[in-house]
Amino acid sequence: MRTETPPLIRLEEYRPSDYLIDRVDLDIRLDPHATRIDATLALRPNPAGRAGAPLHLDGDDLRLVSVALDGAALAADAYTATPSGFGLHAPPGQPFSLRLVTEIDPTANTKLMGLYRSNGVYCTQCEADGFRRITYFLDRPDVMAVYTTRIEADRAEAPVLLGNGNLVESGSAGTDRHFAIWHDPHPKPAYLFALVGGRLGQVETRFTTMEGRAVTCAVYVEPGKEDRAGYALDAVIRSMRWDETAFGRPYDLDAFNVVAVSDFNMGAMENKGLNIFNDKYVLASPETATDGDYAAIEAIIAHEYFHNWSGNRVTCRDWFQLCLKEGLTVFRDQEFSSDMRSRPVHRIAEVRSLRARQFPEDAGPLRHPVRPRAYAEINNFYTATVYDKGAEIVRMLRTLIGADAFRAGMDRYFADNDGRAATVEDFLAAFAAVTGRDLSAFARWYERPGTPRLTATMAYDPAASRCTLRFTQSLPGEGGRDTPPLVIPVALGLVGAAGPLSGATCPDVRDGIFVLDRAEAEIVFDGVTEEPVPSLMRDFSAPVRLDLALTDAQRMRLLAQDSDPFNRWQAAQDVALRLILEPDPARAYAFAEALGRFLDSEALSDPAFAALVLALPSEGEAADALLSDVDPDAIHRARFALRAHLGQVLRPRLERLDAALAAADDAAYSPDAASAGRRSLRNAALDLIAAGDPETGASRAADRLARATNMTDRLAALGILALIPGQAREEALAGFAERFADEPLVLDKWFAIQAQIPEPGTLDRIARLKAHPAFTMTNPNRVRAVVGSFAFGNPTQFARADGAGFSLVADTVAALDSANPQVAARLLTAFGSWRRLEKSRAAKAGEMLNRIKAIPGLSRDSADIVARTLG
Ligand code: 0A1
Ligand code: ZN
């Protein structure tokens, strides 16, 4: 039996719910195998719904114990209950109460959706549709209710009991049991419901909001790991303060709790007042976490906290509007991180991640608009497109209307939609209202999939001191010029031999921005006294692919002279990318020399930026630049050869830099951006030295590993060694595993490094890793560390010509799919770019996808991804 393509839910078919739920009273008795949920729902007919319609409540894997309507038992023929739904045939025409008792087994819940146990801790995950695995409900975000939750548990098993909102009462319930009652006064959709019960340690502090509310903020972790929770707690406080200053948004409850759990499908979840996190994004100590981990913790803590306004106070009408909360909240967390760290360095990191994840998605069979119009499984739409391209749209809006109008529009959006379930139209309406602008053309960004291509050419007339720029926009696969154009903010400037030309003027450019809202346009600069190099899409002002034919020398002028740090970095990337795709020794040498001059003049004044300039575009980015016939081995060889060349030419400079930075590195570890930047440049230098001279590289990396006082340096050294076959590598790996045998999150790094080794032997290595005692298929972080790192981070071995890499991933998906379909489906997205591979590899990938498609009983999650990927 073949799995059928799952049916689609469509945006145009949205209709309001026939019933609303105003209040939910829950009495939950936690038990490892038989947890009882006694739910009383205060329902009423929705004036906007169909009068007299039957009531259908969603359910998933539920067992109904009893039901009562307005306090009276229901006749058996008055309702229908199955594991996947509850129907009341003739509901009253006025407000009524429905009491439903269900029983579930949290220990058997391997999907990690609904109520489950992670290392013995009871926790929940309800977005997008997990609440229906706890009780029957109108599980849709436009049904918002006020929740009161009584949680009862064995005192020894779960001494800590947490819920949404404020704690109103707690006490004992018989000899061995106790309870806590939590009340959340803010109406919310069911996807924001949460509870936690378990043995947990905590760190806490107080924060007083701009409104004078005293808030107790706490981070809960596995007992014994409290000393690793301090950074996350500090990030909570900084997030609260920042949202007040940057957006005027105060916190609105007396408690804000963050709980770290080990088994979690995603990064974290913004449940009202009770954020639940993958512990990877909470726990940090210099010994166990890298600079990158600290930055990710800060960003994700902020992201979940900022959802309190963008997502919770103002939520989404339906799941098609997911970008309304996610794109906006990513934009907000990016701004926060930029304020906490170096803005240009952070911007480059954002764009690298967009290009690595979103561009390929947008160019392949899984592409979809930022606001999708149809879905089969909503959990497959928590994508880079919704999150990261969604954030770019918000950023473009700010660029177009200016920072002050943007802030006024945000204030208006929050004021008009507070307590409501809103749409993208509501969001844009707020900005239209404060600016008086028509944003309907801009709104096309939400509807149109694909990455637009922006082609630019320049003509210079020295006699007239005039420079003309021509722009053409096109959207691949969308019928070319017949589709209405997008509104593209083009931030730009002209750069002369000694720097930006400040005397050049153009009537179409305001505050450095030209708004391209036609298919083609020409703009003219006067007062251009020398032939300039155009610097376009400064600060990556729109998510487009820019085609601008410049020579290497022109690009190197931008690297040396542009005032825009993003474009300085971009110029070096462009030269490197071309050298990977079209190797050329003479040009490679000139590039190395230009990088050398750059390093001499400014590496030490901004090490983090210099490290980014030295980092070559990834193999994935090189593949993405080719539209078809991708041979990952050829890309890998070319990129490695370029690294080696840079390492050889730049060696004396890299050694000087390393020495200078080592001297500055005596102080105790601090995760701040400046210290992290110094470490990243030192490690980038060692990486290039090792590429140019593997023997020296191996011994220096082994030395750095031995002396490392923090995980950043240790892991960087191990990563460098991992690329150099030999005894030193195996010894280093073995030593690392022994040292961190009791640290699952650190072992994940060890797993991941090995899964990414670009050698044929990696397949056998992965078989050994899967047999390692610390490996388990039930922990998503472990599966992602081994199989995810392989599928997404090892292009040559995943796409091996013999198909064995595809097979490895397919086997894992097959083994995981019924236990945890979300994680299985996510792994499957690694096949997203299969059609762009050269023919024989593409054929193997296609075979494998068909094999997965034929698995009997394949989950909806995986079936949806396979069907779309095969297209
Ligand atoms: N809203 C969360 C992401 C998230 C989505 C689904 C989940 O289910 C397993 C978990 C988390 C965020 O944006 O952080
Ligand atoms: Zn989010």
PDB file of N, CA and C in Angstrom, residues 636-693:
ATOM      1  N   HIS A 636      33.919  20.724  -3.452  1.00  0.00           N
ATOM      2  CA  HIS A 636      34.744  20.489  -2.264  1.00  0.00           C
ATOM      3  C   HIS A 636      36.234  20.636  -2.596  1.00  0.00           C
ATOM      4  N   ARG A 637      36.646  20.001  -3.687  1.00  0.00           N
ATOM      5  CA  ARG A 637      38.075  20.080  -4.069  1.00  0.00           C
ATOM      6  C   ARG A 637      38.485  21.519  -4.335  1.00  0.00           C
ATOM      7  N   ALA A 638      37.649  22.245  -5.057  1.00  0.00           N
ATOM      8  CA  ALA A 638      38.008  23.621  -5.420  1.00  0.00           C
ATOM      9  C   ALA A 638      38.080  24.506  -4.175  1.00  0.00           C
ATOM     10  N   ARG A 639      37.139  24.310  -3.278  1.00  0.00           N
ATOM     11  CA  ARG A 639      37.133  25.142  -2.074  1.00  0.00           C
ATOM     12  C   ARG A 639      38.328  24.807  -1.186  1.00  0.00           C
ATOM     13  N   PHE A 640      38.623  23.530  -1.061  1.00  0.00           N
ATOM     14  CA  PHE A 640      39.783  23.157  -0.242  1.00  0.00           C
ATOM     15  C   PHE A 640      41.074  23.676  -0.847  1.00  0.00           C
ATOM     16  N   ALA A 641      41.153  23.648  -2.172  1.00  0.00           N
ATOM     17  CA  ALA A 641      42.369  24.137  -2.829  1.00  0.00           C
ATOM     18  C   ALA A 641      42.530  25.640  -2.587  1.00  0.00           C
ATOM     19  N   LEU A 642      41.436  26.364  -2.624  1.00  0.00           N
ATOM     20  CA  LEU A 642      41.515  27.806  -2.388  1.00  0.00           C
ATOM     21  C   LEU A 642      41.921  28.093  -0.935  1.00  0.00           C
ATOM     22  N   ARG A 643      41.360  27.344  -0.009  1.00  0.00           N
ATOM     23  CA  ARG A 643      41.755  27.503   1.410  1.00  0.00           C
ATOM     24  C   ARG A 643      43.251  27.263   1.567  1.00  0.00           C
ATOM     25  N   ALA A 644      43.714  26.193   0.936  1.00  0.00           N
ATOM     26  CA  ALA A 644      45.141  25.850   1.062  1.00  0.00           C
ATOM     27  C   ALA A 644      46.002  26.974   0.491  1.00  0.00           C
ATOM     28  N   HIS A 645      45.576  27.485  -0.635  1.00  0.00           N
ATOM     29  CA  HIS A 645      46.338  28.563  -1.272  1.00  0.00           C
ATOM     30  C   HIS A 645      46.382  29.795  -0.361  1.00  0.00           C
ATOM     31  N   LEU A 646      45.231  30.186   0.161  1.00  0.00           N
ATOM     32  CA  LEU A 646      45.204  31.358   1.056  1.00  0.00           C
ATOM     33  C   LEU A 646      46.082  31.099   2.270  1.00  0.00           C
ATOM     34  N   GLY A 647      46.013  29.890   2.791  1.00  0.00           N
ATOM     35  CA  GLY A 647      46.818  29.546   3.968  1.00  0.00           C
ATOM     36  C   GLY A 647      48.302  29.695   3.684  1.00  0.00           C
ATOM     37  N   GLN A 648      48.714  29.276   2.485  1.00  0.00           N
ATOM     38  CA  GLN A 648      50.146  29.365   2.154  1.00  0.00           C
ATOM     39  C   GLN A 648      50.586  30.813   1.943  1.00  0.00           C
ATOM     40  N   VAL A 649      49.814  31.551   1.159  1.00  0.00           N
ATOM     41  CA  VAL A 649      50.227  32.933   0.869  1.00  0.00           C
ATOM     42  C   VAL A 649      50.172  33.805   2.126  1.00  0.00           C
ATOM     43  N   LEU A 650      49.160  33.589   2.945  1.00  0.00           N
ATOM     44  CA  LEU A 650      48.954  34.491   4.090  1.00  0.00           C
ATOM     45  C   LEU A 650      49.678  34.030   5.357  1.00  0.00           C
ATOM     46  N   ARG A 651      50.364  32.909   5.271  1.00  0.00           N
ATOM     47  CA  ARG A 651      50.885  32.296   6.497  1.00  0.00           C
ATOM     48  C   ARG A 651      51.637  33.232   7.436  1.00  0.00           C
ATOM     49  N   PRO A 652      52.642  34.008   6.929  1.00  0.00           N
ATOM     50  CA  PRO A 652      53.367  34.860   7.880  1.00  0.00           C
ATOM     51  C   PRO A 652      52.444  35.832   8.610  1.00  0.00           C
ATOM     52  N   ARG A 653      51.478  36.369   7.869  1.00  0.00           N
ATOM     53  CA  ARG A 653      50.545  37.313   8.513  1.00  0.00           C
ATOM     54  C   ARG A 653      49.658  36.609   9.518  1.00  0.00           C
ATOM     55  N   LEU A 654      49.185  35.428   9.127  1.00  0.00           N
ATOM     56  CA  LEU A 654      48.290  34.699  10.034  1.00  0.00           C
ATOM     57  C   LEU A 654      49.038  34.352  11.324  1.00  0.00           C
ATOM     58  N   GLU A 655      50.305  34.035  11.188  1.00  0.00           N
ATOM     59  CA  GLU A 655      51.077  33.704  12.397  1.00  0.00           C
ATOM     60  C   GLU A 655      51.277  34.924  13.277  1.00  0.00           C
ATOM     61  N   ARG A 656      51.523  36.061  12.641  1.00  0.00           N
ATOM     62  CA  ARG A 656      51.666  37.291  13.440  1.00  0.00           C
ATOM     63  C   ARG A 656      50.370  37.622  14.170  1.00  0.00           C
ATOM     64  N   LEU A 657      49.263  37.480  13.429  1.00  0.00           N
ATOM     65  CA  LEU A 657      47.967  37.761  14.047  1.00  0.00           C
ATOM     66  C   LEU A 657      47.710  36.838  15.227  1.00  0.00           C
ATOM     67  N   ASP A 658      47.995  35.572  14.992  1.00  0.00           N
ATOM     68  CA  ASP A 658      47.773  34.579  16.031  1.00  0.00           C
ATOM     69  C   ASP A 658      48.551  34.946  17.295  1.00  0.00           C
ATOM     70  N   ALA A 659      49.796  35.340  17.085  1.00  0.00           N
ATOM     71  CA  ALA A 659      50.637  35.684  18.233  1.00  0.00           C
ATOM     72  C   ALA A 659      50.091  36.925  18.943  1.00  0.00           C
ATOM     73  N   ALA A 660      49.706  37.924  18.153  1.00  0.00           N
ATOM     74  CA  ALA A 660      49.197  39.162  18.758  1.00  0.00           C
ATOM     75  C   ALA A 660      47.912  38.882  19.544  1.00  0.00           C
ATOM     76  N   LEU A 661      47.063  38.056  18.985  1.00  0.00           N
ATOM     77  CA  LEU A 661      45.793  37.764  19.665  1.00  0.00           C
ATOM     78  C   LEU A 661      46.011  36.882  20.890  1.00  0.00           C
ATOM     79  N   ALA A 662      46.992  35.980  20.807  1.00  0.00           N
ATOM     80  CA  ALA A 662      47.283  35.112  21.947  1.00  0.00           C
ATOM     81  C   ALA A 662      47.704  35.960  23.136  1.00  0.00           C
ATOM     82  N   ALA A 663      48.466  37.016  22.848  1.00  0.00           N
ATOM     83  CA  ALA A 663      48.937  37.875  23.926  1.00  0.00           C
ATOM     84  C   ALA A 663      47.774  38.561  24.636  1.00  0.00           C
ATOM     85  N   ALA A 664      46.701  38.842  23.873  1.00  0.00           N
ATOM     86  CA  ALA A 664      45.557  39.546  24.461  1.00  0.00           C
ATOM     87  C   ALA A 664      44.614  38.582  25.181  1.00  0.00           C
ATOM     88  N   ASP A 665      44.950  37.295  25.155  1.00  0.00           N
ATOM     89  CA  ASP A 665      43.985  36.277  25.525  1.00  0.00           C
ATOM     90  C   ASP A 665      44.250  35.666  26.901  1.00  0.00           C
ATOM     91  N   ASP A 666      44.944  36.394  27.754  1.00  0.00           N
ATOM     92  CA  ASP A 666      45.315  35.804  29.038  1.00  0.00           C
ATOM     93  C   ASP A 666      44.207  35.810  30.069  1.00  0.00           C
ATOM     94  N   ALA A 667      43.293  36.762  29.911  1.00  0.00           N
ATOM     95  CA  ALA A 667      42.261  36.938  30.936  1.00  0.00           C
ATOM     96  C   ALA A 667      41.331  35.728  30.994  1.00  0.00           C
ATOM     97  N   ALA A 668      40.534  35.645  32.047  1.00  0.00           N
ATOM     98  CA  ALA A 668      39.562  34.551  32.184  1.00  0.00           C
ATOM     99  C   ALA A 668      38.541  34.651  31.056  1.00  0.00           C
ATOM    100  N   TYR A 669      37.948  33.507  30.728  1.00  0.00           N
ATOM    101  CA  TYR A 669      36.976  33.464  29.639  1.00  0.00           C
ATOM    102  C   TYR A 669      35.791  34.389  29.893  1.00  0.00           C
ATOM    103  N   SER A 670      35.424  35.144  28.860  1.00  0.00           N
ATOM    104  CA  SER A 670      34.178  35.905  28.921  1.00  0.00           C
ATOM    105  C   SER A 670      33.484  35.734  27.573  1.00  0.00           C
ATOM    106  N   PRO A 671      32.153  35.516  27.587  1.00  0.00           N
ATOM    107  CA  PRO A 671      31.473  35.271  26.310  1.00  0.00           C
ATOM    108  C   PRO A 671      31.126  36.539  25.536  1.00  0.00           C
ATOM    109  N   ASP A 672      31.594  37.704  25.981  1.00  0.00           N
ATOM    110  CA  ASP A 672      31.206  38.941  25.292  1.00  0.00           C
ATOM    111  C   ASP A 672      31.707  38.940  23.850  1.00  0.00           C
ATOM    112  N   ALA A 673      31.072  39.791  23.028  1.00  0.00           N
ATOM    113  CA  ALA A 673      31.314  39.757  21.587  1.00  0.00           C
ATOM    114  C   ALA A 673      32.768  40.088  21.234  1.00  0.00           C
ATOM    115  N   ALA A 674      33.379  41.008  21.968  1.00  0.00           N
ATOM    116  CA  ALA A 674      34.755  41.393  21.619  1.00  0.00           C
ATOM    117  C   ALA A 674      35.713  40.228  21.879  1.00  0.00           C
ATOM    118  N   SER A 675      35.563  39.585  23.039  1.00  0.00           N
ATOM    119  CA  SER A 675      36.441  38.443  23.327  1.00  0.00           C
ATOM    120  C   SER A 675      36.180  37.314  22.338  1.00  0.00           C
ATOM    121  N   ALA A 676      34.888  37.081  22.057  1.00  0.00           N
ATOM    122  CA  ALA A 676      34.541  36.016  21.113  1.00  0.00           C
ATOM    123  C   ALA A 676      35.142  36.329  19.740  1.00  0.00           C
ATOM    124  N   GLY A 677      35.141  37.588  19.368  1.00  0.00           N
ATOM    125  CA  GLY A 677      35.694  37.981  18.076  1.00  0.00           C
ATOM    126  C   GLY A 677      37.182  37.673  17.995  1.00  0.00           C
ATOM    127  N   ARG A 678      37.910  37.928  19.086  1.00  0.00           N
ATOM    128  CA  ARG A 678      39.346  37.609  19.082  1.00  0.00           C
ATOM    129  C   ARG A 678      39.565  36.112  18.928  1.00  0.00           C
ATOM    130  N   ARG A 679      38.750  35.336  19.650  1.00  0.00           N
ATOM    131  CA  ARG A 679      38.901  33.877  19.512  1.00  0.00           C
ATOM    132  C   ARG A 679      38.573  33.428  18.091  1.00  0.00           C
ATOM    133  N   SER A 680      37.550  34.042  17.504  1.00  0.00           N
ATOM    134  CA  SER A 680      37.164  33.560  16.175  1.00  0.00           C
ATOM    135  C   SER A 680      38.249  33.884  15.146  1.00  0.00           C
ATOM    136  N   LEU A 681      38.921  35.013  15.278  1.00  0.00           N
ATOM    137  CA  LEU A 681      39.983  35.321  14.315  1.00  0.00           C
ATOM    138  C   LEU A 681      41.182  34.392  14.517  1.00  0.00           C
ATOM    139  N   ARG A 682      41.515  34.152  15.758  1.00  0.00           N
ATOM    140  CA  ARG A 682      42.637  33.229  16.022  1.00  0.00           C
ATOM    141  C   ARG A 682      42.345  31.853  15.438  1.00  0.00           C
ATOM    142  N   ASN A 683      41.130  31.400  15.621  1.00  0.00           N
ATOM    143  CA  ASN A 683      40.798  30.066  15.132  1.00  0.00           C
ATOM    144  C   ASN A 683      40.674  30.041  13.610  1.00  0.00           C
ATOM    145  N   ALA A 684      40.214  31.153  13.030  1.00  0.00           N
ATOM    146  CA  ALA A 684      40.162  31.225  11.565  1.00  0.00           C
ATOM    147  C   ALA A 684      41.584  31.205  11.005  1.00  0.00           C
ATOM    148  N   ALA A 685      42.503  31.881  11.687  1.00  0.00           N
ATOM    149  CA  ALA A 685      43.894  31.903  11.237  1.00  0.00           C
ATOM    150  C   ALA A 685      44.489  30.492  11.289  1.00  0.00           C
ATOM    151  N   LEU A 686      44.243  29.801  12.386  1.00  0.00           N
ATOM    152  CA  LEU A 686      44.780  28.440  12.505  1.00  0.00           C
ATOM    153  C   LEU A 686      44.170  27.513  11.443  1.00  0.00           C
ATOM    154  N   ASP A 687      42.904  27.716  11.179  1.00  0.00           N
ATOM    155  CA  ASP A 687      42.231  26.904  10.172  1.00  0.00           C
ATOM    156  C   ASP A 687      42.918  27.060   8.808  1.00  0.00           C
ATOM    157  N   LEU A 688      43.236  28.301   8.444  1.00  0.00           N
ATOM    158  CA  LEU A 688      43.882  28.526   7.138  1.00  0.00           C
ATOM    159  C   LEU A 688      45.320  28.010   7.141  1.00  0.00           C
ATOM    160  N   ILE A 689      46.013  28.220   8.250  1.00  0.00           N
ATOM    161  CA  ILE A 689      47.391  27.701   8.333  1.00  0.00           C
ATOM    162  C   ILE A 689      47.374  26.181   8.132  1.00  0.00           C
ATOM    163  N   ALA A 690      46.418  25.523   8.774  1.00  0.00           N
ATOM    164  CA  ALA A 690      46.322  24.064   8.658  1.00  0.00           C
ATOM    165  C   ALA A 690      45.951  23.646   7.243  1.00  0.00           C
ATOM    166  N   ALA A 691      45.102  24.447   6.592  1.00  0.00           N
ATOM    167  CA  ALA A 691      44.733  24.105   5.215  1.00  0.00           C
ATOM    168  C   ALA A 691      45.970  24.181   4.317  1.00  0.00           C
ATOM    169  N   GLY A 692      46.824  25.172   4.572  1.00  0.00           N
ATOM    170  CA  GLY A 692      48.009  25.360   3.729  1.00  0.00           C
ATOM    171  C   GLY A 692      49.109  24.358   4.047  1.00  0.00           C
ATOM    172  N   ASP A 693      49.155  23.907   5.281  1.00  0.00           N
ATOM    173  CA  ASP A 693      50.230  23.007   5.703  1.00  0.00           C
ATOM    174  C   ASP A 693      49.677  22.054   6.774  1.00  0.00           C
TER     175      ASP A 693
END
